[in-house]
């Protein structure tokens, strides 16, 4: 399961990561977020040496929500070398997330 991170860990875990990072901005009450969770767990296992996946709870990490203009959950942001390179708003299919990852790694 992807690690849950807070604002305090964001710089080191996401921006400072040597691997690309897929950040899942989610909410506990979001049904589409819950449906995507097993997909992200599968992708974490499939891409273990190529990408890191983290989860950020939008209910508690308001500073990150504001900084990255998260308007809806789920929002997936792909970071590479500390920079945002892609974003998917709303529920996404596994194939769409794979395409996003494969274009980045």
CSV table of C-alpha atoms in Angstrom, one decimal:
chain,number,residue,atom,x,y,z
A,1,UNK,CA,0.0,0.0,0.0
A,2,UNK,CA,1.3,3.5,-0.9
A,3,UNK,CA,2.7,5.4,2.1
A,4,UNK,CA,0.6,8.2,3.5
A,5,UNK,CA,2.7,11.4,3.9
A,6,UNK,CA,2.1,14.8,5.4
A,7,UNK,CA,3.3,18.3,4.6
A,8,UNK,CA,6.3,17.7,6.9
A,9,UNK,CA,7.5,14.8,4.7
A,10,UNK,CA,6.5,16.1,1.3
A,11,UNK,CA,9.8,17.8,0.4
A,12,UNK,CA,12.0,14.8,1.2
A,13,UNK,CA,9.6,12.1,0.0
A,14,UNK,CA,8.3,13.7,-3.2
A,15,UNK,CA,10.4,16.7,-4.2
A,16,UNK,CA,13.7,15.2,-3.1
A,17,UNK,CA,13.0,11.7,-4.5
A,18,UNK,CA,15.4,10.2,-7.0
A,19,UNK,CA,12.5,8.2,-8.5
A,20,UNK,CA,9.5,9.8,-10.1
A,21,UNK,CA,6.6,10.1,-7.6
A,22,UNK,CA,2.9,9.7,-8.2
A,23,UNK,CA,1.1,11.6,-5.5
A,24,UNK,CA,-2.5,10.7,-4.8
A,25,UNK,CA,-4.4,13.6,-3.3
A,26,UNK,CA,-7.4,11.8,-1.8
A,27,UNK,CA,-10.2,12.2,0.8
A,28,UNK,CA,-11.4,9.4,3.1
A,29,UNK,CA,-15.0,10.2,2.2
A,30,UNK,CA,-14.4,10.1,-1.5
A,31,UNK,CA,-15.9,6.9,-3.2
A,32,UNK,CA,-13.8,7.2,-6.4
A,33,UNK,CA,-10.7,7.6,-4.2
A,34,UNK,CA,-11.5,4.3,-2.5
A,35,UNK,CA,-12.0,2.6,-5.8
A,36,UNK,CA,-8.6,3.8,-7.0
A,37,UNK,CA,-6.8,2.7,-3.9
A,38,UNK,CA,-6.4,-1.0,-5.0
A,39,UNK,CA,-5.2,0.1,-8.4
A,40,UNK,CA,-2.5,2.3,-6.9
A,41,UNK,CA,-1.4,-0.6,-4.7
A,42,UNK,CA,-1.1,-2.8,-7.7
A,43,UNK,CA,0.9,-0.2,-9.6
A,44,UNK,CA,3.2,0.3,-6.6
A,45,UNK,CA,4.1,-3.4,-6.8
A,46,UNK,CA,4.4,-3.5,-10.6
A,47,UNK,CA,6.6,-0.4,-10.7
A,48,UNK,CA,8.4,-0.9,-7.4
A,49,UNK,CA,11.9,0.0,-8.8
A,50,UNK,CA,10.8,2.7,-11.2
A,51,UNK,CA,8.3,4.9,-9.3
A,52,UNK,CA,7.2,5.8,-5.8
A,53,UNK,CA,3.5,6.2,-5.0
A,54,UNK,CA,2.4,8.3,-2.0
A,55,UNK,CA,-1.0,9.3,-0.6
A,56,UNK,CA,-1.9,12.7,0.7
A,57,UNK,CA,-5.1,13.3,2.6
A,58,UNK,CA,-6.8,16.5,1.4
A,59,UNK,CA,-8.7,16.8,4.6
A,60,UNK,CA,-5.6,17.2,6.7
A,61,UNK,CA,-2.9,18.6,4.4
A,62,UNK,CA,-4.5,22.0,3.5
A,63,UNK,CA,-1.2,23.7,2.8
A,64,UNK,CA,-0.4,21.1,0.0
A,65,UNK,CA,-3.9,21.3,-1.3
A,66,UNK,CA,-3.6,25.0,-1.7
A,67,UNK,CA,0.0,24.9,-3.0
A,68,UNK,CA,-0.9,22.5,-5.8
A,69,UNK,CA,-4.4,23.9,-6.5
A,70,UNK,CA,-6.2,20.6,-5.7
A,71,UNK,CA,-9.8,21.3,-6.6
A,72,UNK,CA,-11.2,17.8,-6.4
A,73,UNK,CA,-10.3,14.4,-5.0
A,74,UNK,CA,-8.9,12.2,-6.4
A,75,UNK,CA,-6.2,14.2,-8.1
A,76,UNK,CA,-3.0,12.4,-9.2
A,77,UNK,CA,0.1,14.4,-9.7
A,78,UNK,CA,3.3,12.9,-11.2
A,79,UNK,CA,6.5,14.6,-10.0
A,80,UNK,CA,9.9,14.1,-11.6
A,81,UNK,CA,13.1,15.7,-10.3
A,82,UNK,CA,10.9,17.8,-7.9
A,83,UNK,CA,8.7,19.2,-10.6
A,84,UNK,CA,5.1,18.4,-11.6
A,85,UNK,CA,5.1,16.8,-15.0
A,86,UNK,CA,1.5,15.5,-15.3
A,87,UNK,CA,-1.8,15.6,-13.6
A,88,UNK,CA,-5.0,13.6,-13.7
A,89,UNK,CA,-8.1,15.0,-12.0
A,90,UNK,CA,-10.9,12.6,-11.0
A,91,UNK,CA,-11.1,8.8,-11.1
A,92,UNK,CA,-8.7,7.3,-13.6
A,93,UNK,CA,-8.5,3.9,-15.2
A,94,UNK,CA,-5.4,1.8,-14.5
A,95,UNK,CA,-4.5,2.0,-18.2
A,96,UNK,CA,-4.5,5.8,-18.1
A,97,UNK,CA,-2.3,5.8,-15.0
A,98,UNK,CA,0.1,3.3,-16.7
A,99,UNK,CA,0.3,5.6,-19.8
A,100,UNK,CA,1.1,8.5,-17.6
A,101,UNK,CA,3.8,6.6,-15.7
A,102,UNK,CA,5.3,5.1,-18.8
A,103,UNK,CA,5.6,8.5,-20.5
A,104,UNK,CA,7.7,9.7,-17.5
A,105,UNK,CA,10.0,6.9,-16.6
